Coordinates of C-alpha atoms in Angstrom, one line a residue:
Chain A
M18 CA 150.3 122.9 44.2
V19 CA 153.1 122.4 46.7
R20 CA 155.6 122.9 44.5
V21 CA 154.3 125.7 42.8
S22 CA 154.8 127.4 46.4
Q23 CA 158.0 125.8 46.7
R24 CA 159.4 127.4 43.3
S25 CA 157.3 130.8 44.6
I26 CA 160.0 131.6 47.7
V27 CA 163.0 130.6 45.9
L28 CA 162.1 133.2 43.4
L29 CA 161.4 136.0 45.7
A30 CA 164.3 135.2 47.6
V31 CA 166.4 134.5 45.3
F32 CA 165.3 138.5 43.8
G33 CA 165.4 139.9 47.0
A34 CA 169.1 139.2 47.1
I35 CA 169.4 142.0 43.9
G36 CA 170.7 145.5 45.3
T37 CA 172.2 143.9 48.5
P38 CA 175.6 145.2 49.4
A39 CA 177.2 142.8 48.8
M40 CA 176.4 143.2 44.5
A41 CA 177.1 147.0 45.1
H42 CA 180.4 147.5 43.0
G43 CA 181.7 145.7 40.0
P44 CA 185.3 144.7 39.6
T45 CA 186.3 148.8 38.2
G46 CA 184.4 150.0 41.7
A47 CA 182.5 152.9 39.1
H48 CA 179.1 151.0 39.9
T49 CA 178.5 153.9 43.0
T50 CA 174.4 152.8 43.9
A51 CA 173.5 150.2 46.0
G52 CA 172.0 148.2 43.3
P53 CA 173.8 145.5 40.7
T54 CA 175.8 146.2 38.0
D55 CA 175.3 146.5 34.8
P56 CA 177.3 143.6 33.3
Q57 CA 174.9 142.2 37.0
I58 CA 171.8 142.8 35.5
A59 CA 172.3 141.9 31.8
H60 CA 173.9 138.7 33.2
I61 CA 170.3 138.3 35.5
A62 CA 168.0 139.8 32.5
Y63 CA 169.7 136.9 29.8
T64 CA 169.3 133.7 32.2
A65 CA 165.6 134.6 33.4
G66 CA 165.3 134.8 29.9
Q67 CA 167.3 131.5 28.9
I68 CA 164.8 129.4 32.1
D69 CA 162.0 130.7 29.9
I70 CA 163.1 129.0 27.2
A71 CA 163.7 126.0 29.2
A72 CA 161.1 125.6 30.6
A73 CA 158.6 125.9 26.4
D74 CA 161.3 123.0 25.0
Q75 CA 159.8 121.1 28.2
A76 CA 156.0 122.0 27.4
L77 CA 156.2 121.0 24.1
S78 CA 158.2 118.0 24.8
K79 CA 156.3 116.5 27.1
S80 CA 151.8 118.6 26.7
H81 CA 149.7 117.6 24.0
A82 CA 147.5 120.6 24.8
P83 CA 147.8 123.1 22.0
A84 CA 147.0 125.7 24.1
V85 CA 150.2 125.1 26.6
R86 CA 151.8 123.8 23.3
A87 CA 151.2 127.8 21.5
F88 CA 151.6 128.9 24.6
A89 CA 154.7 127.8 24.9
E90 CA 156.0 128.2 21.1
T91 CA 156.1 131.9 22.2
M92 CA 157.8 132.3 25.0
K93 CA 160.9 130.0 23.1
R94 CA 160.1 132.7 20.4
D95 CA 159.7 136.1 22.5
H96 CA 162.9 135.2 24.5
K97 CA 164.4 134.5 22.1
A98 CA 164.0 137.4 20.4
V99 CA 164.9 139.7 23.7
N100 CA 168.0 137.7 24.6
D101 CA 169.0 138.2 20.8
Q102 CA 169.0 141.8 21.5
A103 CA 171.0 141.6 24.6
T104 CA 173.8 140.1 23.3
A105 CA 173.6 142.9 20.2
L106 CA 173.8 145.6 22.6
L107 CA 176.4 143.6 24.8
N108 CA 178.3 142.9 21.3
R109 CA 178.3 146.6 20.4
L110 CA 178.7 148.0 23.9
R111 CA 181.9 145.5 24.5
V112 CA 180.2 144.8 28.1
K113 CA 180.9 140.7 29.0
P114 CA 177.7 139.7 31.0
E115 CA 179.1 138.7 34.7
A116 CA 177.6 136.0 36.7
N117 CA 176.0 137.3 40.3
P118 CA 174.6 134.9 42.6
T119 CA 171.0 135.9 42.0
S120 CA 171.2 134.9 37.8
T121 CA 173.2 131.6 40.0
A122 CA 170.2 130.7 42.8
L123 CA 168.1 131.8 38.8
S124 CA 169.8 128.8 37.3
Q125 CA 169.9 126.1 40.3
Q126 CA 166.5 126.9 40.9
A127 CA 165.8 126.1 37.5
T128 CA 167.3 123.3 37.4
Q129 CA 165.2 121.6 39.8
S130 CA 161.8 122.7 39.0
L131 CA 162.3 120.9 35.5
A132 CA 163.4 118.7 37.3
E133 CA 159.6 118.8 39.0
L134 CA 157.0 119.1 36.6
A135 CA 159.2 115.9 34.4
K136 CA 157.4 113.4 37.0
L137 CA 154.7 115.4 36.1
E138 CA 152.1 114.3 33.6
G139 CA 148.9 115.0 30.9
S140 CA 146.7 117.7 32.4
T141 CA 149.0 117.8 36.0
F142 CA 151.9 118.9 33.5
D143 CA 150.2 121.5 31.7
R144 CA 148.6 123.4 35.1
A145 CA 152.1 122.8 36.9
Y146 CA 153.9 124.2 34.0
I147 CA 151.2 127.3 33.7
Q148 CA 151.3 127.9 37.1
N149 CA 155.1 127.9 37.3
E150 CA 154.8 130.7 34.2
V151 CA 153.0 132.8 35.8
T152 CA 155.0 133.4 39.0
F153 CA 157.9 133.3 37.4
H154 CA 156.5 136.1 35.2
Q155 CA 155.0 138.1 38.3
T156 CA 158.0 137.7 39.8
V157 CA 160.7 138.9 37.0
N158 CA 158.3 141.8 35.9
A159 CA 158.9 142.7 40.2
A160 CA 161.8 142.8 39.8
L161 CA 162.3 144.7 36.5
Q162 CA 160.0 147.2 37.7
N163 CA 162.1 148.0 41.5
T164 CA 165.2 147.0 41.5
L165 CA 166.9 146.2 37.5
I166 CA 165.7 148.9 35.4
P167 CA 166.3 151.2 37.8
D168 CA 169.7 150.7 38.7
A169 CA 170.9 150.2 34.7
D170 CA 173.3 153.0 34.2
N171 CA 173.1 152.0 29.9
A172 CA 170.6 153.9 28.5
D173 CA 170.1 151.3 25.8
L174 CA 170.4 148.3 28.7
K175 CA 167.5 150.5 30.8
S176 CA 165.4 150.7 27.4
L177 CA 166.1 147.0 26.4
L178 CA 164.8 146.2 30.2
R179 CA 161.9 148.5 29.2
T180 CA 160.4 145.9 26.8
G181 CA 161.4 143.2 28.4
L182 CA 158.7 143.9 31.5
S183 CA 156.2 145.2 28.0
L184 CA 157.0 140.9 27.7
F185 CA 156.8 139.9 30.7
Q186 CA 153.9 141.7 31.4
A187 CA 152.1 140.0 27.7
H188 CA 153.1 137.1 29.2
L189 CA 151.7 136.9 32.6
I190 CA 148.4 138.2 30.9
H191 CA 148.3 134.4 28.4
A192 CA 149.7 132.4 31.2
K193 CA 146.6 133.9 33.6
Q194 CA 144.8 133.7 30.8
I195 CA 145.6 129.5 29.9
A196 CA 145.8 129.2 33.8
Q197 CA 142.4 129.5 34.1
S198 CA 141.1 127.9 31.0
L199 CA 142.6 124.3 32.0
R200 CA 140.2 124.8 36.1
Chain B
M11 CA 108.4 189.7 -9.9
A12 CA 111.8 190.6 -9.6
Q13 CA 112.1 189.4 -5.5
G14 CA 109.5 186.6 -6.2
N15 CA 112.4 185.1 -8.6
H16 CA 115.1 185.8 -6.2
S17 CA 113.1 183.8 -3.7
L18 CA 112.2 181.3 -5.7
G19 CA 116.2 181.1 -6.9
L20 CA 117.1 180.9 -2.8
C21 CA 114.5 178.1 -2.4
A22 CA 115.6 176.0 -5.7
V23 CA 119.7 175.9 -3.8
A24 CA 118.4 175.5 0.0
M25 CA 116.0 171.9 -1.8
M26 CA 119.8 171.5 -2.9
L27 CA 121.6 171.3 -0.1
L28 CA 119.5 169.1 1.9
F29 CA 119.5 166.5 -0.9
V30 CA 123.2 167.2 -1.0
S31 CA 124.5 166.7 2.5
P32 CA 128.2 168.0 2.9
E33 CA 128.7 163.8 3.6
T34 CA 127.1 162.5 0.8
S35 CA 128.9 164.7 -1.8
A36 CA 132.2 163.9 0.3
T37 CA 132.0 160.6 -0.1
A38 CA 131.1 160.1 -3.3
R39 CA 134.0 161.6 -4.7
Q40 CA 136.3 159.9 -2.5
P41 CA 138.2 156.6 -2.9
A42 CA 138.5 154.6 0.0
K43 CA 141.5 154.8 2.1
T44 CA 144.2 153.7 3.4
H45 CA 144.7 153.6 7.7
V46 CA 147.5 152.6 9.3
I47 CA 147.7 151.2 12.6
V48 CA 151.1 150.7 14.1
V49 CA 152.2 147.6 16.2
G50 CA 155.1 147.6 18.7
N51 CA 156.0 147.4 23.0
L52 CA 153.1 144.7 22.4
S53 CA 150.4 146.9 21.9
F54 CA 148.4 147.8 19.2
G55 CA 148.6 151.2 18.4
A56 CA 146.2 155.0 17.0
V57 CA 142.5 153.6 16.0
P58 CA 142.4 155.6 12.2
N59 CA 138.7 157.3 12.5
S60 CA 136.0 157.1 10.2
V61 CA 136.5 154.0 8.8
R62 CA 134.2 152.7 6.6
V63 CA 133.8 149.4 4.2
G64 CA 135.5 149.0 1.9
D65 CA 138.3 150.9 3.2
T66 CA 142.0 149.5 3.5
I67 CA 143.6 149.2 7.1
V68 CA 147.4 147.6 7.0
W69 CA 148.8 147.0 9.9
I70 CA 152.4 147.7 10.3
N71 CA 154.6 145.6 12.5
K72 CA 157.5 147.7 14.4
D73 CA 158.6 145.2 17.5
I74 CA 161.1 142.6 17.2
F75 CA 157.9 140.3 18.2
R76 CA 156.0 137.6 15.9
H77 CA 153.1 138.8 16.0
T78 CA 149.2 138.9 14.6
A79 CA 146.2 140.7 13.5
T80 CA 143.5 138.5 13.7
A81 CA 139.6 139.7 14.2
R82 CA 136.9 138.1 16.6
D83 CA 134.3 137.1 14.8
N84 CA 137.2 135.6 12.5
S85 CA 136.8 137.5 9.2
F86 CA 141.1 137.6 8.6
D87 CA 144.1 136.4 11.1
L88 CA 147.7 138.4 9.4
D89 CA 150.9 137.2 10.0
L90 CA 152.8 139.3 11.3
A91 CA 156.9 138.9 11.8
P92 CA 158.5 141.8 13.2
G93 CA 158.7 144.5 10.6
A94 CA 156.4 143.1 8.1
Q95 CA 153.1 144.4 7.2
A96 CA 149.9 142.8 6.2
Q97 CA 146.1 144.3 5.1
T98 CA 142.4 143.9 5.2
V99 CA 140.0 145.5 3.7
V100 CA 136.8 146.2 5.9
K101 CA 133.7 144.1 4.7
K102 CA 130.9 144.9 7.3
T103 CA 130.4 147.9 9.2
G104 CA 130.0 147.7 12.8
I105 CA 132.8 147.3 16.2
L106 CA 135.5 145.4 14.3
D107 CA 137.3 143.7 17.3
Y108 CA 141.2 142.1 17.0
Y109 CA 143.6 140.7 19.1
C110 CA 147.3 139.1 19.2
R111 CA 147.3 135.6 19.2
F112 CA 150.4 135.6 21.0
H113 CA 149.4 138.1 22.8
P114 CA 146.1 137.8 24.0
G115 CA 146.6 140.9 26.3
M116 CA 146.9 142.6 23.5
T117 CA 143.4 144.1 21.7
G118 CA 141.5 146.8 19.8
K119 CA 138.9 147.4 18.2
I120 CA 137.9 150.0 15.1
S121 CA 134.3 151.4 15.0
V122 CA 132.9 151.2 11.0
V123 CA 130.6 152.4 9.3
R124 CA 128.8 152.2 5.4
R125 CA 129.9 153.8 2.6
L126 CA 127.7 156.4 0.8
Q127 CA 126.7 156.0 -2.1

């Protein structure tokens, strides 16, 4: 549980960084609001999806619990679907996702989390993985709702982020149900 | 006498109306229906009205995600790839509860009534 708490704190800190003045302007200087630019938002959202896919891959390599494995399969499939759409949209718009402190911190934190979860086995791993999924989806949902969606300028990107939010909300319900069943 | 015949005729018509209600006559002429439920934005769409035993439900997945339409009573379990559709025939009366196995927060229910003969 200590690991979960640490991850939660780190995630909140990572997403709390979104919208700071340091990220206010892209290279063109065209973005005038205090939030991240569209290329930065795209990179953050894409990174969040990739992180959950990596977590699912780890779960599939370690867990033997049917419910946990089915959940992980869904995470892989759904987040790949969103990220494929994101890639297609960015190609169409000729926008290159732009790495930023938030997405970099997310990746670093995810690497650390995978290493911590790798040390766990059996039902201990299952509970930690699912609890991490609850925390992760709660945090990303809040970031999408409060920052990423409101700050996105492009209508298609905004729409895709809304789809992502619906997805993360559905995953959160699912993760909570499994967490309850694993108690 | 003429008035008496007229009254008898009215009674006969009234009796016919009593035994052949509008619902009965409509149902008897009407074949089983096909209803559509659209799946989109991670939710099941509007539920059709007046679903009767023998009707067909067509599920159309307009989402970019794979879903299922799965009955709580295990009477059907339809796999819905993105853009795909599948169908089931309603077999019994009552509340038909269904959900998506991949996204258990997606749920719905249909009230099924008997088909009058």
